[in-house]
XYZ file of C-alpha atoms in Angstrom:
534
model
C 95.941 96.441 123.177
C 95.516 93.771 125.851
C 94.249 93.393 129.387
C 96.131 90.726 131.145
C 95.152 90.622 134.729
C 94.172 88.440 137.618
C 91.014 89.615 139.132
C 90.136 90.032 142.794
C 87.009 88.065 142.224
C 85.012 91.136 141.356
C 81.982 90.739 139.072
C 82.083 93.228 136.009
C 79.781 95.733 137.679
C 81.846 95.531 140.905
C 85.022 96.295 138.949
C 83.462 99.380 137.438
C 82.264 100.763 140.756
C 85.646 99.929 142.280
C 87.266 102.115 139.645
C 84.813 104.849 140.104
C 85.441 105.005 143.860
C 89.241 105.231 143.210
C 89.407 107.842 140.304
C 90.528 110.682 142.566
C 92.735 108.512 144.887
C 94.773 105.401 144.537
C 95.464 104.471 148.077
C 93.723 101.706 150.081
C 92.144 102.413 153.372
C 95.299 101.336 155.323
C 97.318 104.100 153.518
C 99.643 101.439 151.912
C 100.534 101.883 148.152
C 98.232 99.921 145.999
C 98.261 101.063 142.338
C 101.530 101.451 140.377
C 101.850 102.851 136.919
C 104.811 101.441 134.899
C 106.018 103.789 132.125
C 107.947 101.153 130.207
C 110.677 102.067 127.764
C 110.530 101.958 123.966
C 112.848 104.709 122.730
C 110.752 107.628 121.375
C 107.738 105.216 120.821
C 106.861 106.524 124.324
C 105.120 109.416 122.456
C 102.279 106.904 122.424
C 102.596 106.571 126.124
C 102.055 110.350 126.441
C 98.759 109.988 124.555
C 97.682 107.249 127.021
C 98.583 109.526 129.999
C 96.310 112.336 128.725
C 93.422 109.826 128.971
C 94.323 108.078 132.293
C 95.367 111.164 134.267
C 93.103 113.814 132.876
C 90.082 112.252 131.158
C 89.688 109.222 133.508
C 91.127 111.154 136.556
C 92.972 108.010 137.703
C 95.534 108.434 140.519
C 98.577 106.229 141.189
C 100.358 105.554 144.436
C 103.620 104.810 142.632
C 104.973 105.531 139.094
C 107.999 103.802 137.741
C 109.958 104.697 134.573
C 112.507 102.839 132.528
C 114.465 103.807 129.450
C 112.412 106.318 127.363
C 109.684 106.106 129.774
C 111.589 108.349 132.300
C 111.034 111.272 129.925
C 107.322 111.061 130.626
C 107.998 110.333 134.302
C 110.106 113.444 134.716
C 107.207 115.543 133.377
C 104.684 113.808 135.547
C 106.851 114.409 138.696
C 107.043 118.054 137.765
C 103.177 118.186 138.071
C 102.411 118.374 134.433
C 98.946 117.236 133.371
C 98.542 114.344 131.055
C 97.603 116.825 128.274
C 100.748 118.921 129.046
C 102.916 115.706 128.613
C 101.100 114.767 125.365
C 101.411 118.282 123.955
C 105.136 118.251 124.525
C 105.391 115.227 122.312
C 102.845 116.683 119.752
C 105.115 119.714 119.369
C 108.532 117.887 119.349
C 110.786 118.756 116.634
C 112.952 115.625 116.431
C 115.836 117.136 114.528
C 116.521 119.511 117.396
C 117.427 116.444 119.423
C 119.915 115.046 116.869
C 123.523 115.622 117.680
C 126.342 113.561 116.104
C 129.333 112.651 118.132
C 131.638 114.257 115.776
C 134.813 113.795 117.961
C 134.281 110.112 118.164
C 133.190 109.282 114.671
C 136.758 109.149 113.220
C 137.494 106.215 115.582
C 135.130 104.064 113.566
C 134.174 100.861 115.402
C 136.056 102.169 118.527
C 133.935 105.259 118.873
C 132.428 105.940 122.243
C 128.868 106.549 120.522
C 127.404 107.608 117.231
C 125.369 110.479 118.823
C 125.163 112.393 122.053
C 122.172 113.683 123.995
C 123.486 117.249 123.792
C 120.534 118.208 121.424
C 118.127 117.024 123.938
C 119.876 118.807 126.692
C 120.160 122.158 124.855
C 116.872 122.124 122.989
C 114.364 119.428 123.849
C 114.409 119.468 127.609
C 114.054 123.332 127.799
C 111.243 123.101 125.135
C 109.550 120.617 127.432
C 110.077 123.018 130.312
C 111.793 120.591 132.564
C 112.480 122.101 136.006
C 114.639 119.933 138.282
C 113.904 121.837 141.422
C 110.226 121.221 141.035
C 110.790 117.595 139.937
C 112.826 116.876 143.047
C 110.336 118.620 145.262
C 107.398 116.532 143.949
C 105.176 114.716 146.460
C 104.514 112.005 143.887
C 106.139 108.612 144.616
C 108.198 107.752 141.634
C 111.354 105.652 140.675
C 113.625 106.286 137.760
C 115.579 103.221 136.649
C 119.381 103.505 135.840
C 121.851 100.757 135.281
C 125.133 101.288 137.209
C 127.640 99.610 135.025
C 130.402 100.117 137.579
C 128.501 98.306 140.363
C 126.790 95.892 138.035
C 123.320 96.592 139.320
C 120.025 98.106 138.556
C 119.373 101.214 140.587
C 115.788 102.699 141.094
C 116.333 106.432 141.811
C 113.676 108.410 143.550
C 112.525 111.727 142.251
C 114.214 113.722 145.147
C 117.649 112.485 143.819
C 116.999 113.029 140.103
C 118.834 115.549 137.957
C 119.599 116.062 134.238
C 122.637 113.922 134.296
C 120.707 110.931 135.687
C 117.870 111.517 133.256
C 120.471 111.273 130.367
C 122.034 108.284 132.011
C 118.701 106.523 132.034
C 118.296 106.750 128.331
C 122.045 106.342 127.239
C 121.628 103.383 125.011
C 125.118 101.855 124.484
C 126.657 102.480 120.932
C 124.016 105.199 120.240
C 124.746 107.497 123.097
C 127.722 107.607 125.527
C 127.476 106.367 129.108
C 127.263 109.080 131.729
C 129.726 109.245 134.572
C 128.212 110.362 137.943
C 130.398 110.465 141.054
C 132.984 108.232 139.386
C 130.287 105.571 138.468
C 129.440 104.635 134.891
C 125.633 104.588 134.141
C 123.703 103.409 131.019
C 120.118 102.734 130.038
C 118.770 99.794 132.115
C 116.949 98.202 129.023
C 119.172 95.096 128.851
C 117.934 94.286 132.410
C 114.476 95.730 132.571
C 112.115 97.939 130.448
C 109.411 97.854 133.205
C 110.488 97.363 136.838
C 107.767 95.061 138.008
C 109.777 93.934 140.926
C 110.046 97.543 142.259
C 106.291 98.058 142.192
C 105.717 94.747 143.917
C 108.382 95.514 146.564
C 106.502 98.818 147.280
C 103.424 96.837 148.081
C 101.378 97.684 145.070
C 98.666 95.220 144.125
C 97.582 96.756 140.910
C 100.254 97.170 138.067
C 99.122 99.228 135.195
C 101.756 98.889 132.357
C 101.923 101.053 129.245
C 104.043 98.955 126.745
C 105.399 100.032 123.431
C 108.181 97.519 122.702
C 107.352 95.703 119.607
C 106.012 92.182 119.729
C 105.784 91.557 115.975
C 108.138 88.563 116.321
C 109.355 89.009 112.697
C 113.067 88.914 112.260
C 114.729 91.463 110.087
C 118.196 91.249 108.845
C 120.878 93.958 109.185
C 122.888 95.388 112.106
C 120.379 98.153 113.069
C 117.422 95.688 112.998
C 119.339 92.996 114.853
C 120.359 95.487 117.631
C 116.721 96.366 118.348
C 115.660 92.848 118.101
C 118.051 92.115 120.957
C 116.353 94.760 122.935
C 112.876 93.429 122.121
C 114.098 89.843 123.034
C 115.240 91.098 126.507
C 112.498 93.581 127.232
C 109.654 91.173 126.183
C 111.315 88.196 127.723
C 111.869 89.941 131.096
C 108.290 91.215 131.201
C 106.914 87.765 130.431
C 109.178 86.272 133.094
C 107.738 88.659 135.770
C 104.144 88.316 134.635
C 104.527 84.498 134.752
C 105.673 84.789 138.299
C 102.624 86.985 139.176
C 100.336 84.523 137.504
C 101.850 81.617 139.388
C 101.496 83.529 142.710
C 97.911 84.430 142.026
C 97.143 80.805 141.052
C 98.677 79.519 144.327
C 96.523 81.950 146.307
C 93.381 80.700 144.573
C 94.364 77.195 145.774
C 94.658 78.439 149.245
C 98.383 78.463 149.316
C 100.689 81.472 150.285
C 101.859 82.378 146.860
C 105.206 83.951 146.143
C 104.046 87.536 146.719
C 101.457 86.809 149.417
C 98.591 88.929 147.849
C 96.646 88.925 144.648
C 98.314 91.228 142.013
C 96.201 92.560 139.243
C 98.065 93.418 135.938
C 96.559 95.629 133.382
C 98.446 96.265 130.166
C 97.880 99.005 127.584
C 99.931 98.380 124.469
C 100.151 98.984 120.710
C 102.366 98.315 117.837
C 103.561 101.965 117.420
C 104.590 102.860 113.851
C 107.604 104.847 114.984
C 111.288 103.711 115.049
C 112.867 103.502 118.461
C 115.473 106.193 117.528
C 115.566 107.091 113.894
C 112.920 109.622 113.264
C 113.173 113.007 111.513
C 109.472 113.795 110.870
C 107.503 115.826 113.307
C 104.165 114.520 112.229
C 105.053 110.910 113.222
C 105.208 112.035 116.892
C 101.803 113.630 116.799
C 100.353 110.486 115.129
C 101.872 108.350 117.841
C 100.274 110.549 120.541
C 96.859 110.464 118.951
C 97.145 106.737 118.629
C 97.777 106.560 122.345
C 94.721 108.700 123.003
C 92.465 106.544 120.830
C 93.787 103.285 122.240
C 93.426 104.381 125.827
C 89.891 105.626 125.292
C 88.873 102.392 123.793
C 90.673 100.446 126.525
C 88.816 102.452 129.153
C 85.470 101.854 127.495
C 86.164 98.082 127.324
C 87.115 98.033 131.015
C 84.096 100.108 132.181
C 86.262 102.975 133.294
C 84.444 106.310 132.779
C 86.185 109.096 131.155
C 85.408 112.533 129.750
C 87.142 113.333 126.468
C 89.305 116.414 126.717
C 88.445 119.418 124.737
C 90.602 119.996 121.729
C 93.597 122.273 122.495
C 93.270 125.868 121.582
C 95.286 126.208 118.478
C 95.156 128.566 115.398
C 92.383 127.564 113.057
C 93.888 125.240 110.335
C 92.730 126.747 107.160
C 94.875 124.556 104.830
C 93.127 122.463 102.151
C 94.531 119.710 99.843
C 92.697 117.884 97.020
C 93.418 115.515 94.300
C 91.519 113.491 91.750
C 91.636 109.952 90.663
C 89.909 107.831 88.021
C 89.366 104.029 88.427
C 87.864 101.747 85.792
C 86.733 98.197 85.833
C 83.618 95.902 86.012
C 81.129 94.642 88.478
C 78.907 91.582 88.270
C 75.251 92.100 89.381
C 73.881 89.606 91.940
C 77.387 88.535 92.951
C 79.164 88.897 96.245
C 82.747 87.824 95.169
C 85.119 90.669 94.078
C 86.405 88.414 91.197
C 82.926 87.601 89.963
C 83.008 89.666 86.807
C 85.734 87.457 85.379
C 83.567 84.411 85.747
C 80.029 85.650 85.433
C 77.894 85.610 82.317
C 78.386 88.627 80.075
C 74.793 89.852 80.549
C 75.363 90.339 84.334
C 78.616 92.260 83.951
C 78.707 96.061 83.743
C 81.480 98.581 83.303
C 82.055 100.846 86.221
C 83.888 104.073 86.008
C 84.697 106.111 89.210
C 85.843 109.687 88.849
C 86.434 111.102 92.279
C 88.100 113.998 93.996
C 89.390 113.581 97.494
C 89.385 116.710 99.738
C 91.248 117.260 102.928
C 90.151 120.227 105.277
C 92.890 120.866 107.783
C 96.046 118.891 106.972
C 97.120 118.914 110.623
C 93.910 117.057 111.586
C 94.160 114.630 108.687
C 97.691 113.548 109.434
C 97.475 113.362 113.252
C 94.029 111.617 113.350
C 94.352 107.802 112.986
C 91.338 107.765 110.766
C 93.123 109.837 108.143
C 89.789 110.794 106.601
C 89.044 112.881 103.483
C 85.790 113.702 101.761
C 84.990 112.430 98.300
C 82.957 114.145 95.543
C 82.559 113.189 91.775
C 80.637 110.798 89.800
C 79.807 106.924 89.588
C 79.457 106.117 85.930
C 77.617 102.889 85.178
C 75.046 102.621 82.361
C 73.240 99.760 83.957
C 72.596 101.825 87.045
C 71.653 104.938 85.216
C 74.605 106.599 83.682
C 76.548 109.437 85.223
C 75.349 109.522 88.950
C 76.698 112.222 91.216
C 78.291 111.231 94.597
C 75.868 112.512 97.264
C 78.281 111.929 100.185
C 81.615 110.137 100.170
C 84.559 109.520 102.276
C 88.044 107.974 101.965
C 90.201 106.737 104.825
C 93.748 106.685 103.528
C 96.227 104.088 104.559
C 94.611 103.209 107.840
C 95.554 100.108 109.964
C 93.778 96.928 109.200
C 95.118 94.312 111.569
C 98.408 96.086 112.465
C 100.642 98.762 111.090
C 102.023 96.368 108.525
C 98.600 95.833 106.976
C 97.000 99.075 105.657
C 93.845 99.798 103.740
C 92.388 102.596 101.727
C 88.632 102.598 102.582
C 86.140 104.122 100.216
C 82.397 104.821 100.996
C 80.150 106.516 98.597
C 76.388 107.229 98.798
C 74.657 107.721 95.442
C 71.128 107.158 93.838
C 70.458 105.042 90.753
C 68.212 106.100 87.900
C 65.176 104.574 89.512
C 65.590 106.557 92.692
C 67.089 103.724 94.758
C 69.618 104.776 97.264
C 72.919 102.771 96.926
C 76.224 102.630 98.823
C 79.453 101.710 97.010
C 82.085 100.480 99.506
C 85.574 99.494 98.493
C 89.036 98.914 99.753
C 92.579 98.811 98.453
C 94.602 96.113 100.371
C 98.177 97.338 101.237
C 100.250 94.565 102.760
C 103.821 93.318 102.387
C 102.543 89.701 102.403
C 99.897 90.285 99.652
C 102.323 89.123 96.868
C 100.563 91.365 94.431
C 103.172 94.124 94.616
C 103.160 97.814 95.360
C 101.468 98.936 92.219
C 98.439 96.496 92.402
C 98.131 97.106 96.185
C 97.596 100.795 95.776
C 95.713 100.891 92.482
C 93.184 98.121 92.646
C 89.900 98.780 94.449
C 87.855 95.766 95.648
C 84.250 97.121 95.541
C 80.692 96.256 96.215
C 77.383 98.172 95.588
C 74.917 97.777 98.367
C 71.263 98.583 98.729
C 70.582 101.696 100.689
C 72.658 104.570 102.112
C 74.523 102.675 104.781
C 76.910 103.166 107.653
C 79.868 100.822 107.963
C 78.327 98.807 110.672
C 75.313 98.062 108.418
C 77.314 96.564 105.630
C 77.301 92.867 106.659
C 73.516 92.627 106.717
C 72.965 94.721 103.528
C 71.755 93.296 100.264
C 74.612 93.100 97.758
C 73.623 94.575 94.367
C 76.976 94.014 92.548
C 80.644 93.296 93.277
C 83.902 93.633 91.271
C 87.096 95.490 90.949
C 88.198 98.781 89.469
C 91.799 99.995 89.121
C 93.862 103.143 88.293
C 95.420 102.649 84.905
C 98.995 103.958 84.290
C 97.900 106.796 82.139
C 95.286 107.849 84.727
C 97.915 107.643 87.495
C 100.140 110.035 85.528
C 97.234 112.494 85.091
C 96.379 112.070 88.796
C 99.878 113.474 89.783
C 98.911 116.697 88.064
C 95.587 117.150 89.959
C 97.003 118.063 93.389
C 95.699 121.407 94.542
C 96.687 123.110 97.818
C 95.241 126.042 99.649
C 97.329 127.816 102.331
C 98.142 131.416 103.091
C 101.588 131.630 101.410
C 103.557 129.842 98.773
C 105.871 128.521 101.441
C 102.906 127.164 103.380
C 101.548 125.511 100.246
C 104.804 123.794 99.620
C 104.866 122.735 103.359
C 101.467 121.274 103.040
C 102.394 119.217 99.925
C 105.640 118.107 101.529
C 103.779 116.931 104.647
C 101.224 114.977 102.636
C 103.872 113.338 100.628
C 105.863 112.341 103.659
C 102.665 110.842 105.196
C 101.743 108.932 102.084
C 105.243 107.662 101.235
C 106.003 107.080 104.874
C 103.074 104.851 105.257
C 104.105 102.834 102.272
C 107.627 102.478 103.705
C 106.022 101.049 106.849
C 104.759 98.209 104.753
C 107.386 97.709 101.941
C 110.522 99.390 103.342
C 110.957 97.366 106.591
C 113.970 95.479 105.348
C 115.757 98.810 105.183
C 114.355 100.307 108.442
C 111.439 98.994 110.500
C 109.447 102.123 110.243
C 109.718 105.201 108.044
C 112.003 107.958 109.416
C 109.976 110.592 107.617
């Protein structure tokens, strides 16, 4: 997430008061449009965008004078124009059943490379749009100033369409990505997705007199080239989208710099650009798992709240939606065995330390998940830990007093994941201790999948500590423990599920498996498909 902007020479406290004054309106005193929200494209990654909208529109109560949408962003723009709240838009994506939107273009497939498209948007038209509750009469009657971007292939021009002219055909046209979906013919003109020309129409926002551009960006900036036709296709889109956005932001920066020098500047006024973005672990199009969309929405909520906090924009977290109580439970046990060296800080210390300072460490733990919906959707992916820490030098079999496991959470980005362990226990002498550990899961680790997911790098720290206290804590011992192959096979037999029916128990186990294997795919399977389709 970034905040790329040119300031209006406000001090930080002035910026905060400026935002507070404008929460319930976004128009300057002269009535001219000032604040534009750009709902950039990104395929179905815009589920993240919906989570951001929940925060900006509902929790921070921000208002915008103009909202622009391109490519997948026009899905959210249509709901916004209909008058839906940010929570309504986010919930539509949380509840999305992606398979209902899949419709192969059976008539065209026999034509092979000459097919009009691989898929159609018929599934969205018949199922997804009604599930979202889209009402075109209400959308056209909106008093919200909005522009939907379409590319008119017949006229060779980008056409921003105002809400009063929108309908279902134009919505489909705005997301009709060539090859994947057929172009849409309206009044004899052929329309397609505008992504090859723009994924965020900065020019339209500036033309309308806006001097604040708020951009929600989901197009990948990973800059890692992947081979294969599908990967190359979307790399082309990333090249165009990121390059075009940079082109416009460079022009804005140059204009602002000229104004600071006392010159006219290209746009004649300061323009403040604010960008909320993330590397969303969701493929642009190929997704079959409902949970992935809920995860993307919650990622948007978390990122937007953190962004608002960083910018000094006050917000009130929304109350959790009223949903049936999730009584599902899942647990599994694991055993990890290894060694630690006392008085050492390095994880590989036991291999080099004198034998008298090295002790065997045996962890026998059970992870418990209460509410599988919460666990999967929450970016923290947190479970409780119970069990025992076994180390003769610390006092033998010591019960876990409090423990947590965060399973496959982002470290630096979605390609680098960690499993984070934190265990509070007490040694034989009554000293409180904290065992912290992590498994480092990354494609560039060169250790391989097995070692990444079975080796725990661990430290024993003095005191019962919270994560923010670790750096200043006294290190009692450091080392590594690992799951041995025989223990892994036994672990597979320890999964236990609680749910009302047999079918529900199978579903819980399937969803957890999809989550776990899908996260591993995100790291190790990218040469097949950038993100797991599960």
